[in-house]
Structure formats: C-alpha cells, structure tokens
Amino acid sequence: MTGTVWRPSAAQAALESRARQLAYVRGFFADRSVLEVETPILGRHSVTDLNLDSVQADVSAQGVSGGWLQTSPEYHMKRLLAAGSGPIFQVSRVFRDGERGRRHNPEFSMLEWYRPGFDDQSLMSEVGDLVCGWLGCERPRQLTYREALLAYAHLDPFDVSDHQLRRRCEEWLDPIQLADMSRDACLDMIMSFVVEPDLGRDFPVFLTAYPASQAALARTSECEGIRVAHRFELYVDGLELCNGYWELTDPEEQRRRFEADNVLRKRAGKPVMAIDEPFLAAIGSGLPDCAGVALGLDRLLMVKMGTQDIADVLGFPFERA
Amino acid sequence: MASYSTNEFRSGLKVLLDGDPCIILENEFVKPGKGQAFNRVKLRNLNSNRVWERTFKSGESLEAADVIDLDMEYLYTDGEFWHFMLTDGSFEQHAADAKAVGDTTKWLKEQDVYTVTLYNGAPLSVTPPNFVELEVVDTDPGMKGDTAQGGSKPATLTTGAVVNVPLFITIGEVLKVDTRTGDYVSRVKSS
C-alpha cells in the first residue's frame, strides 16, 4: 500500500469520463441559457442541519476570522437569485465531515442549479433530461415517500406509531441505542436499510412528498390531509443522486427551521451553528419563486462507469489525498 | 482505556463489544444525504471466533481492546501450556493454553516464530506463518516413476499434522506446507 499510495485510485478511463461528464453538464446548461456561477467554498456561516457536519476552517484576514467549508453552495446561490441573477448553475467542491464510505467522501463534486419560475415537477423533468441524456437510461418514474415505505417496508410513515417504528428498528439496534432516536432517524434507518437498496433498480425513481419534518429548505403543502414537503430525490440502481426542493421563500419560516435545527443539534451534543443572517436578509428581500436541486457528480459518474465504489471515480479519496 | 468513535472505525481495529475483544472486519458507512448516518460493522469476536454484524449510530463509540500481536518463538509444551518467548531480545515468556493455541498445535515447531495475540497481557490466540517447513515422519513408501501422475497419499509430519502429498514423497524429506489451507506446496531442498 505504501508503495502505491501516491497513485490515483481511479483508472484513467474514469478520469476521462469525468472530464466528458463535466463538458456534457456545461453544454446542457449553455443550451438552456442557464448562467454558470461561482460562489465561495469558504464561507463565514454554514448550515444548521442536524445531520450535516461542516468542516471548520481557521481563517483570519482583515480582522475577520473563522469560517466553514461549505456543505453546499445553496445559501450563496440563493443570494444571487435574490439579487436578480436569473437561472444559475454551479459545479463546486463541497465538504462534509465524517462522511467516508463506498458512496461517500468528505470532499465531493456537487452540481447545483436553480430555476426561477419552476416548481418541483418541472425541475424533476429537467433533472430527468440531464441524467438520462448522460446515462442513456429510461425516464425516471415518481414514487411518493409514503408509497415507497408501504411497498418496500410495509409501513405507513404518516400513520405508524413511534413505538412501532422503534420496534421495527430493533432489527438493527439495541433498545438502549434506540432510546434517543427520533422518529425521523428511525425512518432514515428503514429508508436506507430496507427501501434504498432496491430503489431505482429497474428504472430511475424520483422519491417525492417527504414528511414535512424532513422538508429542510422545501416548501410544504397539504396533500390528502397530510402535510408534505415539496422535496424530491432521484435514485438510480439504489444510489441517491440528487436532492431538490420547490424552494421555501418565507424568511420567517426559514428562521424558525434554523432555530429548530439548532435545538436538535444542542440536544445531540453538536455545536450550535450561527444563523446565516445575510442569507435570511436575502430571502427577506425577495427570493424569486424557484426550484433548485443538488446532484452528486461523483455518484453520477459511478452509475455511468457501473461501479459500486466512489474511490473508482475519484482521483484521490480522502485517505490518499 | 481509550475508545474509538464511529469516525475512527476501520478494518483491523480492535474493540470491546459486550465485554469480548473483537476485531473490525468491515465498516460500511450508510447515510441518506440529509439524514441520520449509521455504521454497519462486521466484527470477529476474538474469543469465540464468531463473526458479528452490528449497527452503530454515527457518533457512538466503542472501548478499545488491549489486544496486541507480537512475534514470539515457540519453545516447548509441558502438556498443559505451550511456551513462547518474545523475539525482541527481552526473553520475556508467555504460556498459551490449549484454547489459545487451538489448531495451530499441528504447525508448532520449536524455534520457529509465530504471531501471538495478547489480550490484557495474556495469550488469546496463536497464528502460524502462512508457510511452514516440516519433516515427514511417516508415509507409504515412495513410488519412483510416478512423478508425473496426479495421485496423492497422506503423510504425517513431525508435528503430527497429516497432509496429502504427491506419491514420490518419502520419509525424512522436508516439505513446505500452506498453513491456511493445510495443503502441500513443495519439497524443500535439504541443506
């Protein structure tokens, strides 16, 4: 290992395919007059999400210090949208502490884009164009979060009791480990252990209509008497490729969600994140009605190359970097 | 004792689980983009040799097990214990019981070096090198002219191990044997 550790873990063919993929993406958006932008990777704020751990940077210049490597370029891109950028896309490196596995690397390539005037349905259609145009796959079909859990795990996420959910998770965890697991964490577990591995096997699948508690930055609405989030994820061959929202534009609701996140972070013993006030000010000044999506380019390349290991498409995964 | 959090899990790590020393064989990280992360871990219980599958929430931790692999020379057995000595010049000796030595007894040759795994300072297991060289003490008479044939016969080695060997092997010859499979590899030129 020590003798070859300087070498890239990806084959030359994967590096060449990566370059073609990047050219394809840029061509796709040029054809649709979506402007390519660059926003900071190093920001003074980062996200409040309970399950995203930002990498802290220790930067000091001109009396300003601190900083975080961004987990996604979302907040800066929404500030551009609020300033009147029109449709924009970005290819950037993003960072998430602790994430390393066959599908994860703490640094990865994200394609993120925003479409003023689009809703989740029209953006899903565009994601389908981009992904199918590159992979040559069948058009994605839609499955609601509820339908997926009913079909694969035989439980209704909106009806199952907390007690039943915990009992279900005892397949993998001791009651002691489960004691502090939230309802959403239990659902995450069933989703990733039972549902995901089979999702998108025969044809790509958009998972839609997430529980409102998992809305993140998506707007919510009533659907058949249940409050759901206008959030979607695309799965191909059991691999989660993207996460998109019909974006929340209400600054007060946004602030409430940040504060609620921080309560959960504190309870979990994680650092409380300072709220990104310039971002909230931008939303307050008027984020245009829009939909946005973040798509993992390394994973898209994994599907293209037919590999199960992200190291096969990365020049240098973290342990070699 | 130190402990390891899920971020530090990797194959080869030795940890305590349910009071038993275990070695991590596989560590799979599972996480929905915005959701809770889990580590699905395969461990071998070093006491029972059983493989366990366990799931941990990201952020959980396990106590480190005081398990260390050391090179030791095999000295002798008194029938109850097998005695080994560190090869680092300290002459420090350790006595392994039958459970620790296990199947390795059939590959033990005095003065050869083995990997002895200590748990809390006491031998937990003894691992032979992948290849050992042992003399044949008993086998049917050699059959010259059969060298090209595929036939085989059992041969008993000095340690009592019985391996299948080609028909041309005779008593007194030294053989190279793969301890992982128990297969004959080749004859060793006597020096």
Short mmCIF file of C-alpha atoms in Angstrom, two decimals:
data_model
loop_
_atom_site.label_atom_id
_atom_site.label_comp_id
_atom_site.label_asym_id
_atom_site.label_seq_id
_atom_site.Cartn_x
_atom_site.Cartn_y
_atom_site.Cartn_z
CA MET A 1 0.00 0.00 0.00
CA THR A 2 2.70 2.48 1.00
CA GLY A 3 4.41 1.84 -2.33
CA THR A 4 1.38 2.77 -4.43
CA VAL A 5 -0.41 5.27 -2.20
CA TRP A 6 0.72 8.17 -4.38
CA ARG A 7 -1.26 6.77 -7.31
CA PRO A 8 -4.85 7.82 -8.09
CA SER A 9 -7.48 5.25 -7.07
CA ALA A 10 -9.45 5.89 -10.27
CA ALA A 11 -8.49 4.35 -13.59
CA GLN A 12 -7.54 6.66 -16.46
CA ALA A 13 -10.86 5.76 -18.17
CA ALA A 14 -12.77 7.14 -15.17
CA LEU A 15 -10.79 10.37 -15.22
CA GLU A 16 -11.54 10.76 -18.93
CA SER A 17 -15.23 10.02 -18.37
CA ARG A 18 -15.26 12.62 -15.57
CA ALA A 19 -13.95 15.26 -17.99
CA ARG A 20 -16.59 14.30 -20.58
CA GLN A 21 -19.30 14.44 -17.91
CA LEU A 22 -18.25 17.96 -16.91
CA ALA A 23 -18.27 19.10 -20.55
CA TYR A 24 -21.70 17.50 -21.01
CA VAL A 25 -23.09 19.33 -17.96
CA ARG A 26 -21.74 22.69 -19.13
CA GLY A 27 -23.15 22.10 -22.63
CA PHE A 28 -26.53 21.10 -21.19
CA PHE A 29 -26.90 24.37 -19.31
CA ALA A 30 -25.39 26.52 -22.07
CA ASP A 31 -28.11 25.17 -24.41
CA ARG A 32 -30.74 26.24 -21.89
CA SER A 33 -29.22 29.65 -21.17
CA VAL A 34 -28.55 28.87 -17.51
CA LEU A 35 -25.69 31.01 -16.25
CA GLU A 36 -22.66 29.32 -14.68
CA VAL A 37 -21.64 30.97 -11.42
CA GLU A 38 -19.00 30.56 -8.72
CA THR A 39 -19.67 31.22 -5.06
CA PRO A 40 -17.40 30.81 -2.02
CA ILE A 41 -16.37 27.35 -0.84
CA LEU A 42 -15.10 29.06 2.30
CA GLY A 43 -17.97 30.84 3.99
CA ARG A 44 -18.35 32.62 7.31
CA HIS A 45 -21.51 30.62 8.01
CA SER A 46 -22.59 27.08 7.36
CA VAL A 47 -25.75 25.01 7.57
CA THR A 48 -27.75 24.21 10.71
CA ASP A 49 -28.86 20.74 9.51
CA LEU A 50 -28.74 18.22 12.34
CA ASN A 51 -27.10 15.56 10.20
CA LEU A 52 -24.58 17.65 8.28
CA ASP A 53 -21.25 18.29 9.98
CA SER A 54 -19.38 21.20 8.43
CA VAL A 55 -15.61 21.28 8.31
CA GLN A 56 -14.33 24.23 10.29
CA ALA A 57 -11.68 26.44 8.70
CA ASP A 58 -9.48 28.64 10.78
CA VAL A 59 -9.03 31.71 8.60
CA SER A 60 -8.10 35.19 9.67
CA ALA A 61 -7.80 38.25 7.45
CA GLN A 62 -8.55 41.97 7.79
CA GLY A 63 -10.00 41.49 11.24
CA VAL A 64 -12.44 38.82 10.06
CA SER A 65 -11.83 35.31 11.33
CA GLY A 66 -13.38 31.86 11.47
CA GLY A 67 -15.05 30.18 8.55
CA TRP A 68 -16.54 26.92 7.37
CA LEU A 69 -16.06 24.86 4.23
CA GLN A 70 -19.48 24.80 2.59
CA THR A 71 -21.62 21.64 2.61
CA SER A 72 -23.41 23.02 -0.47
CA PRO A 73 -23.36 26.35 -2.33
CA GLU A 74 -27.08 26.79 -1.65
CA TYR A 75 -27.13 29.90 0.53
CA HIS A 76 -24.77 31.91 -1.62
CA MET A 77 -26.60 30.88 -4.78
CA LYS A 78 -29.92 31.96 -3.30
CA ARG A 79 -28.36 35.33 -2.50
CA LEU A 80 -27.51 35.63 -6.20
CA LEU A 81 -31.08 34.67 -7.11
CA ALA A 82 -32.47 37.29 -4.72
CA ALA A 83 -30.17 39.83 -6.36
CA GLY A 84 -31.73 39.03 -9.74
CA SER A 85 -29.29 36.55 -11.32
CA GLY A 86 -31.97 34.59 -13.17
CA PRO A 87 -31.40 30.83 -13.69
CA ILE A 88 -27.95 29.73 -12.45
CA PHE A 89 -25.88 26.58 -12.05
CA GLN A 90 -22.61 25.79 -10.33
CA VAL A 91 -20.17 22.90 -10.20
CA SER A 92 -18.31 23.07 -6.90
CA ARG A 93 -16.47 21.06 -4.30
CA VAL A 94 -18.36 20.66 -1.06
CA PHE A 95 -17.30 19.22 2.28
CA ARG A 96 -18.96 17.06 4.93
CA ASP A 97 -17.06 15.90 7.98
CA GLY A 98 -17.11 12.24 8.92
CA GLU A 99 -18.57 11.02 5.63
CA ARG A 100 -16.42 8.30 4.09
CA GLY A 101 -17.65 5.02 2.70
CA ARG A 102 -18.28 3.28 -0.59
CA ARG A 103 -20.64 6.11 -1.54
CA HIS A 104 -19.14 8.97 0.43
CA ASN A 105 -16.01 11.08 0.53
CA PRO A 106 -15.69 14.10 2.85
CA GLU A 107 -14.94 16.26 -0.21
CA PHE A 108 -17.05 15.76 -3.30
CA SER A 109 -18.27 17.40 -6.51
CA MET A 110 -21.73 18.91 -6.45
CA LEU A 111 -23.76 20.21 -9.35
CA GLU A 112 -26.35 22.63 -8.05
CA TRP A 113 -28.84 24.64 -10.06
CA TYR A 114 -31.82 26.95 -9.57
CA ARG A 115 -34.71 27.70 -11.87
CA PRO A 116 -36.88 30.78 -11.18
CA GLY A 117 -40.47 30.06 -12.15
CA PHE A 118 -40.07 26.26 -11.87
CA ASP A 119 -41.81 24.08 -9.32
CA ASP A 120 -40.68 20.62 -8.15
CA GLN A 121 -42.48 18.90 -11.05
CA SER A 122 -40.87 20.98 -13.80
CA LEU A 123 -37.44 20.71 -12.17
CA MET A 124 -37.76 16.90 -11.87
CA SER A 125 -38.42 16.87 -15.58
CA GLU A 126 -35.22 18.82 -16.22
CA VAL A 127 -33.20 16.56 -13.88
CA GLY A 128 -34.54 13.65 -15.92
CA ASP A 129 -33.34 15.32 -19.15
CA LEU A 130 -29.86 15.89 -17.73
CA VAL A 131 -29.40 12.46 -16.15
CA CYS A 132 -30.99 10.40 -18.94
CA GLY A 133 -29.13 12.39 -21.61
CA TRP A 134 -25.86 11.38 -19.99
CA LEU A 135 -26.63 7.84 -18.79
CA GLY A 136 -28.90 6.92 -21.70
CA CYS A 137 -31.34 5.48 -19.15
CA GLU A 138 -35.11 5.20 -19.05
CA ARG A 139 -37.04 8.29 -17.86
CA PRO A 140 -37.46 8.35 -14.08
CA ARG A 141 -40.82 7.47 -12.57
CA GLN A 142 -42.21 9.05 -9.41
CA LEU A 143 -42.93 7.35 -6.12
CA THR A 144 -44.04 9.21 -3.02
CA TYR A 145 -42.15 8.68 0.23
CA ARG A 146 -45.27 7.03 1.59
CA GLU A 147 -45.71 4.71 -1.40
CA ALA A 148 -42.06 3.66 -1.20
CA LEU A 149 -42.22 2.78 2.51
CA LEU A 150 -45.52 0.97 2.03
CA ALA A 151 -44.21 -1.02 -0.92
CA TYR A 152 -40.78 -1.96 0.43
CA ALA A 153 -41.11 -1.80 4.22
CA HIS A 154 -44.88 -2.33 4.60
CA LEU A 155 -45.36 0.63 6.88
CA ASP A 156 -47.13 3.95 6.52
CA PRO A 157 -44.73 6.73 7.61
CA PHE A 158 -47.62 9.05 8.41
CA ASP A 159 -49.63 6.52 10.39
CA VAL A 160 -47.13 4.26 12.16
CA SER A 161 -46.73 4.91 15.89
CA ASP A 162 -43.38 5.87 17.42
CA HIS A 163 -43.47 2.59 19.32
CA GLN A 164 -44.00 0.53 16.17
CA LEU A 165 -41.19 2.40 14.41
CA ARG A 166 -38.77 1.66 17.24
CA ARG A 167 -39.78 -1.98 17.29
CA ARG A 168 -39.02 -2.16 13.59
CA CYS A 169 -35.56 -0.68 14.12
CA GLU A 170 -34.77 -3.27 16.81
CA GLU A 171 -33.81 -5.44 13.85
CA TRP A 172 -30.56 -3.45 13.78
CA LEU A 173 -30.19 -1.61 17.09
CA ASP A 174 -30.46 -2.41 20.81
CA PRO A 175 -33.26 -0.73 22.76
CA ILE A 176 -30.56 1.36 24.51
CA GLN A 177 -29.25 2.63 21.19
CA LEU A 178 -32.82 3.36 20.10
CA ALA A 179 -33.76 5.28 23.21
CA ASP A 180 -32.73 8.68 21.86
CA MET A 181 -33.60 8.00 18.21
CA SER A 182 -36.10 10.45 16.79
CA ARG A 183 -38.98 9.43 14.57
CA ASP A 184 -37.13 10.84 11.55
CA ALA A 185 -33.92 8.98 12.44
CA CYS A 186 -35.92 5.72 12.61
CA LEU A 187 -37.46 6.50 9.22
CA ASP A 188 -33.97 7.29 7.85
CA MET A 189 -32.81 3.91 9.07
CA ILE A 190 -35.64 1.99 7.42
CA MET A 191 -35.26 4.09 4.29
CA SER A 192 -31.54 3.40 3.93
CA PHE A 193 -31.54 -0.22 5.12
CA VAL A 194 -34.72 -1.53 3.52
CA VAL A 195 -36.02 0.80 0.80
CA GLU A 196 -32.98 2.42 -0.81
CA PRO A 197 -31.10 -0.73 -1.85
CA ASP A 198 -33.99 -1.64 -4.18
CA LEU A 199 -34.88 1.86 -5.32
CA GLY A 200 -34.23 2.60 -8.98
CA ARG A 201 -33.14 -0.96 -9.84
CA ASP A 202 -35.40 -1.43 -12.85
CA PHE A 203 -35.78 2.24 -13.79
CA PRO A 204 -34.75 5.54 -12.16
CA VAL A 205 -37.12 6.69 -9.42
CA PHE A 206 -37.89 10.11 -8.01
CA LEU A 207 -38.91 9.88 -4.38
CA THR A 208 -41.34 12.75 -3.67
CA ALA A 209 -43.65 14.19 -1.00
CA TYR A 210 -41.36 13.82 2.03
CA PRO A 211 -42.70 14.19 5.57
CA ALA A 212 -42.86 17.90 6.48
CA SER A 213 -40.37 17.18 9.30
CA GLN A 214 -37.80 16.40 6.58
CA ALA A 215 -38.59 19.46 4.47
CA ALA A 216 -35.17 21.11 5.03
CA LEU A 217 -35.45 24.12 2.67
CA ALA A 218 -38.50 22.98 0.74
CA ARG A 219 -41.96 24.48 0.98
CA THR A 220 -44.73 22.27 2.35
CA SER A 221 -48.37 21.81 1.46
CA GLU A 222 -51.39 19.68 2.36
CA CYS A 223 -51.84 16.59 0.24
CA GLU A 224 -54.75 14.25 1.04
CA GLY A 225 -54.88 15.70 4.55
CA ILE A 226 -51.16 15.20 5.22
CA ARG A 227 -48.56 17.95 5.28
CA VAL A 228 -45.75 17.01 2.92
CA ALA A 229 -42.61 18.71 1.66
CA HIS A 230 -42.07 19.58 -2.00
CA ARG A 231 -38.77 17.77 -1.89
CA PHE A 232 -37.50 15.06 -4.25
CA GLU A 233 -34.57 12.70 -4.53
CA LEU A 234 -33.51 10.69 -7.56
CA TYR A 235 -32.41 7.07 -7.17
CA VAL A 236 -30.63 5.03 -9.82
CA ASP A 237 -29.53 1.47 -9.01
CA GLY A 238 -30.14 2.04 -5.30
CA LEU A 239 -27.92 5.13 -5.32
CA GLU A 240 -29.20 8.54 -4.19
CA LEU A 241 -28.14 11.02 -6.88
CA CYS A 242 -29.83 14.30 -6.06
CA ASN A 243 -31.95 16.26 -3.63
CA GLY A 244 -34.24 19.03 -4.84
CA TYR A 245 -36.80 21.47 -3.49
CA TRP A 246 -39.52 23.75 -4.60
CA GLU A 247 -37.83 26.38 -2.51
CA LEU A 248 -39.13 27.94 0.65
CA THR A 249 -39.29 31.73 0.15
CA ASP A 250 -40.73 32.73 3.54
CA PRO A 251 -37.92 34.25 5.68
CA GLU A 252 -39.81 33.83 8.97
CA GLU A 253 -40.48 30.15 8.34
CA GLN A 254 -36.84 29.76 7.29
CA ARG A 255 -35.63 31.31 10.55
CA ARG A 256 -37.93 29.04 12.58
CA ARG A 257 -36.46 25.99 10.83
CA PHE A 258 -32.88 27.11 11.51
CA GLU A 259 -33.72 27.66 15.17
CA ALA A 260 -35.47 24.29 15.42
CA ASP A 261 -32.38 22.64 13.84
CA ASN A 262 -30.16 24.23 16.46
CA VAL A 263 -32.37 22.94 19.28
CA LEU A 264 -31.91 19.42 17.86
CA ARG A 265 -28.16 19.99 17.45
CA LYS A 266 -27.80 21.11 21.05
CA ARG A 267 -29.76 18.08 22.26
CA ALA A 268 -27.45 15.82 20.20
CA GLY A 269 -24.37 17.45 21.71
CA LYS A 270 -23.37 19.07 18.41
CA PRO A 271 -22.16 22.66 18.08
CA VAL A 272 -24.92 25.22 17.60
CA MET A 273 -24.40 26.97 14.24
CA ALA A 274 -24.66 30.74 13.94
CA ILE A 275 -27.62 31.63 11.76
CA ASP A 276 -26.61 32.96 8.36
CA GLU A 277 -28.16 36.43 8.61
CA PRO A 278 -27.07 37.68 5.16
CA PHE A 279 -28.86 34.65 3.71
CA LEU A 280 -32.05 35.37 5.67
CA ALA A 281 -31.82 39.03 4.63
CA ALA A 282 -31.65 37.92 1.00
CA ILE A 283 -34.74 35.72 1.42
CA GLY A 284 -36.42 38.66 3.16
CA SER A 285 -35.66 40.99 0.28
CA GLY A 286 -37.44 38.57 -2.04
CA LEU A 287 -36.20 35.20 -3.27
CA PRO A 288 -37.96 34.65 -6.59
CA ASP A 289 -40.33 31.71 -6.72
CA CYS A 290 -37.96 28.94 -7.79
CA ALA A 291 -36.95 25.32 -7.59
CA GLY A 292 -33.41 24.11 -7.01
CA VAL A 293 -31.53 20.84 -6.90
CA ALA A 294 -28.12 19.50 -5.86
CA LEU A 295 -26.75 16.49 -7.71
CA GLY A 296 -23.69 14.44 -6.75
CA LEU A 297 -21.42 14.32 -9.79
CA ASP A 298 -19.15 11.59 -8.40
CA ARG A 299 -22.15 9.34 -7.90
CA LEU A 300 -23.50 10.13 -11.35
CA LEU A 301 -20.11 9.02 -12.67
CA MET A 302 -20.31 5.85 -10.54
CA VAL A 303 -23.54 4.92 -12.32
CA LYS A 304 -22.03 5.80 -15.70
CA MET A 305 -18.96 3.64 -15.01
CA GLY A 306 -21.01 0.86 -13.39
CA THR A 307 -19.03 0.85 -10.14
CA GLN A 308 -20.20 0.48 -6.53
CA ASP A 309 -17.19 2.26 -5.02
CA ILE A 310 -16.71 6.02 -5.16
CA ALA A 311 -12.92 5.51 -4.95
CA ASP A 312 -13.11 4.13 -8.50
CA VAL A 313 -14.14 7.55 -9.83
CA LEU A 314 -12.12 9.83 -7.52
CA GLY A 315 -8.50 10.61 -8.29
CA PHE A 316 -7.65 10.74 -4.62
CA PRO A 317 -10.18 9.79 -1.93
CA PHE A 318 -9.52 11.34 1.48
CA GLU A 319 -7.11 8.69 2.79
CA ARG A 320 -4.88 9.21 -0.29
CA ALA A 321 -5.34 12.96 -0.53
CA MET B 1 -8.84 2.78 28.31
CA ALA B 2 -9.17 4.72 25.07
CA SER B 3 -12.29 4.50 22.98
CA TYR B 4 -12.99 4.83 19.28
CA SER B 5 -15.90 6.79 17.81
CA THR B 6 -17.61 5.64 14.60
CA ASN B 7 -15.46 8.09 12.61
CA GLU B 8 -12.38 6.15 13.69
CA PHE B 9 -13.78 2.69 12.83
CA ARG B 10 -11.74 0.84 10.20
CA SER B 11 -10.95 -2.75 9.42
CA GLY B 12 -8.30 -4.16 11.73
CA LEU B 13 -9.34 -2.03 14.72
CA LYS B 14 -9.61 -3.99 17.99
CA VAL B 15 -12.52 -3.07 20.21
CA LEU B 16 -14.51 -4.38 23.15
CA LEU B 17 -18.08 -5.41 22.41
CA ASP B 18 -20.32 -6.98 25.06
CA GLY B 19 -17.15 -7.49 27.11
CA ASP B 20 -15.37 -9.50 24.42
CA PRO B 21 -12.35 -8.42 22.38
CA CYS B 22 -13.28 -8.10 18.71
CA ILE B 23 -11.56 -7.10 15.51
CA ILE B 24 -13.41 -4.98 12.94
CA LEU B 25 -13.52 -6.82 9.60
CA GLU B 26 -15.71 -4.43 7.60
CA ASN B 27 -17.10 -0.98 8.31
CA GLU B 28 -19.81 0.26 5.95
CA PHE B 29 -20.91 3.88 6.24
CA VAL B 30 -24.58 4.44 5.35
CA LYS B 31 -26.21 7.85 5.25
CA PRO B 32 -29.10 9.41 3.39
CA GLY B 33 -27.96 12.86 2.18
CA LYS B 34 -29.81 14.85 4.81
CA GLY B 35 -30.44 12.04 7.25
CA GLN B 36 -29.01 10.10 10.16
CA ALA B 37 -25.70 8.31 9.47
CA PHE B 38 -25.05 4.71 10.52
CA ASN B 39 -22.07 2.38 10.51
CA ARG B 40 -22.84 -1.24 9.66
CA VAL B 41 -19.94 -3.18 11.08
CA LYS B 42 -18.76 -6.78 10.79
CA LEU B 43 -16.59 -7.88 13.69
CA ARG B 44 -14.86 -11.11 14.60
CA ASN B 45 -15.13 -12.00 18.27
CA LEU B 46 -11.56 -12.95 19.14
CA ASN B 47 -12.71 -15.20 21.99
CA SER B 48 -15.26 -17.26 20.11
CA ASN B 49 -14.02 -16.55 16.57
CA ARG B 50 -17.67 -15.86 15.62
CA VAL B 51 -18.45 -13.06 13.19
CA TRP B 52 -20.94 -10.48 14.48
CA GLU B 53 -22.85 -7.86 12.50
CA ARG B 54 -23.69 -4.73 14.44
CA THR B 55 -25.09 -1.33 13.57
CA PHE B 56 -23.99 1.89 15.23
CA LYS B 57 -25.38 5.40 15.02
CA SER B 58 -22.82 7.90 13.86
CA GLY B 59 -21.15 9.35 16.95
CA GLU B 60 -21.40 6.22 19.10
CA SER B 61 -18.14 4.79 20.37
CA LEU B 62 -16.60 1.50 21.46
CA GLU B 63 -13.91 0.92 24.04
CA ALA B 64 -10.54 -0.06 22.63
CA ALA B 65 -9.50 -3.63 23.42
CA ASP B 66 -6.00 -4.13 24.81
CA VAL B 67 -5.10 -6.57 22.06
CA ILE B 68 -1.65 -6.71 20.57
CA ASP B 69 0.03 -9.04 18.05
CA LEU B 70 3.64 -9.96 18.86
CA ASP B 71 6.23 -12.17 17.19
CA MET B 72 7.30 -14.99 19.52
CA GLU B 73 9.47 -18.06 19.23
CA TYR B 74 7.88 -21.36 20.20
CA LEU B 75 9.91 -23.05 22.97
CA TYR B 76 8.17 -26.20 24.22
CA THR B 77 4.99 -27.63 25.70
CA ASP B 78 4.57 -29.11 29.13
CA GLY B 79 1.34 -30.79 28.09
CA GLU B 80 -0.87 -28.12 29.62
CA PHE B 81 0.69 -24.93 28.26
CA TRP B 82 2.65 -24.02 25.17
CA HIS B 83 5.53 -21.69 25.97
CA PHE B 84 6.60 -18.82 23.74
CA MET B 85 9.34 -16.20 24.01
CA LEU B 86 9.39 -12.69 22.60
CA THR B 87 11.87 -12.24 19.75
CA ASP B 88 12.72 -8.66 20.75
CA GLY B 89 15.64 -9.74 22.89
CA SER B 90 13.74 -9.33 26.17
CA PHE B 91 13.49 -13.12 26.68
CA GLU B 92 10.00 -12.44 28.07
CA GLN B 93 7.98 -15.65 28.07
CA HIS B 94 4.24 -16.29 27.73
CA ALA B 95 2.30 -19.50 28.29
CA ALA B 96 -0.65 -20.16 25.95
CA ASP B 97 -3.33 -22.67 26.90
CA ALA B 98 -4.97 -25.19 24.57
CA LYS B 99 -7.81 -22.80 23.71
CA ALA B 100 -5.36 -20.07 22.63
CA VAL B 101 -3.19 -22.44 20.60
CA GLY B 102 -6.16 -24.24 19.04
CA ASP B 103 -5.49 -25.84 15.66
CA THR B 104 -2.10 -24.16 15.46
CA THR B 105 -0.64 -27.03 17.56
CA LYS B 106 -0.26 -29.06 14.41
CA TRP B 107 2.10 -26.45 12.92
CA LEU B 108 4.19 -25.73 16.01
CA LYS B 109 7.90 -26.37 15.59
CA GLU B 110 10.41 -25.42 18.22
CA GLN B 111 12.42 -22.28 17.46
CA ASP B 112 10.04 -21.16 14.70
CA VAL B 113 8.39 -17.75 15.06
CA TYR B 114 4.59 -17.35 15.44
CA THR B 115 2.26 -14.42 15.95
CA VAL B 116 0.91 -14.50 19.48
CA THR B 117 -2.08 -12.25 20.15
CA LEU B 118 -2.16 -10.96 23.72
CA TYR B 119 -5.39 -9.73 25.33
CA ASN B 120 -4.84 -7.83 28.58
CA GLY B 121 -1.32 -9.30 28.57
CA ALA B 122 -2.33 -12.98 28.22
CA PRO B 123 -2.18 -15.10 25.04
CA LEU B 124 -5.55 -15.11 23.27
CA SER B 125 -4.52 -16.86 20.07
CA VAL B 126 -1.50 -18.14 18.18
CA THR B 127 -1.23 -17.73 14.42
CA PRO B 128 1.29 -19.68 12.36
CA PRO B 129 3.16 -18.10 9.45
CA ASN B 130 1.41 -18.72 6.10
CA PHE B 131 4.04 -21.31 5.20
CA VAL B 132 5.92 -23.73 7.45
CA GLU B 133 8.60 -26.28 6.67
CA LEU B 134 8.20 -29.64 8.38
CA GLU B 135 9.79 -33.07 8.05
CA VAL B 136 7.87 -36.19 7.01
CA VAL B 137 7.99 -38.85 9.75
CA ASP B 138 5.60 -41.33 8.20
CA THR B 139 4.18 -42.10 4.76
CA ASP B 140 3.79 -45.06 2.42
CA PRO B 141 6.95 -45.95 0.53
CA GLY B 142 7.85 -43.62 -2.32
CA MET B 143 6.89 -44.73 -5.80
CA LYS B 144 9.54 -43.65 -8.28
CA GLY B 145 8.37 -43.05 -11.79
CA ASP B 146 5.05 -41.72 -10.61
CA THR B 147 6.23 -38.11 -10.54
CA ALA B 148 4.08 -37.09 -13.45
CA GLN B 149 0.91 -38.68 -12.11
CA GLY B 150 -1.69 -36.76 -10.18
CA GLY B 151 -2.08 -39.25 -7.34
CA SER B 152 -1.58 -38.40 -3.68
CA LYS B 153 -1.19 -40.08 -0.30
CA PRO B 154 -1.27 -38.97 3.31
CA ALA B 155 1.98 -38.08 5.06
CA THR B 156 2.47 -37.45 8.78
CA LEU B 157 4.77 -34.57 9.72
CA THR B 158 6.93 -34.12 12.86
CA THR B 159 4.21 -32.06 14.50
CA GLY B 160 1.58 -34.75 13.94
CA ALA B 161 -0.11 -32.86 11.10
CA VAL B 162 -1.27 -35.06 8.25
CA VAL B 163 -1.16 -33.60 4.74
CA ASN B 164 -1.83 -35.02 1.31
CA VAL B 165 1.38 -35.24 -0.66
CA PRO B 166 2.41 -36.50 -4.12
CA LEU B 167 3.27 -40.19 -4.33
CA PHE B 168 7.03 -39.58 -4.75
CA ILE B 169 7.48 -38.04 -1.27
CA THR B 170 9.49 -40.19 1.16
CA ILE B 171 10.12 -40.27 4.91
CA GLY B 172 12.76 -37.76 6.04
CA GLU B 173 12.01 -35.18 3.36
CA VAL B 174 11.19 -31.61 4.44
CA LEU B 175 8.00 -30.14 2.97
CA LYS B 176 6.69 -26.62 2.59
CA VAL B 177 3.03 -26.50 3.68
CA ASP B 178 0.43 -23.72 3.46
CA THR B 179 -1.00 -23.43 6.99
CA ARG B 180 -4.11 -21.57 5.80
CA THR B 181 -5.30 -24.50 3.70
CA GLY B 182 -3.20 -27.34 5.07
CA ASP B 183 -2.01 -28.03 1.51
CA TYR B 184 1.36 -29.38 0.45
CA VAL B 185 3.26 -26.73 -1.57
CA SER B 186 6.66 -28.22 -2.43
CA ARG B 187 9.68 -30.15 -1.29
CA VAL B 188 12.37 -28.14 0.44
CA LYS B 189 15.98 -28.87 -0.61
CA SER B 190 17.71 -30.25 2.46
CA SER B 191 20.69 -28.11 3.30
#
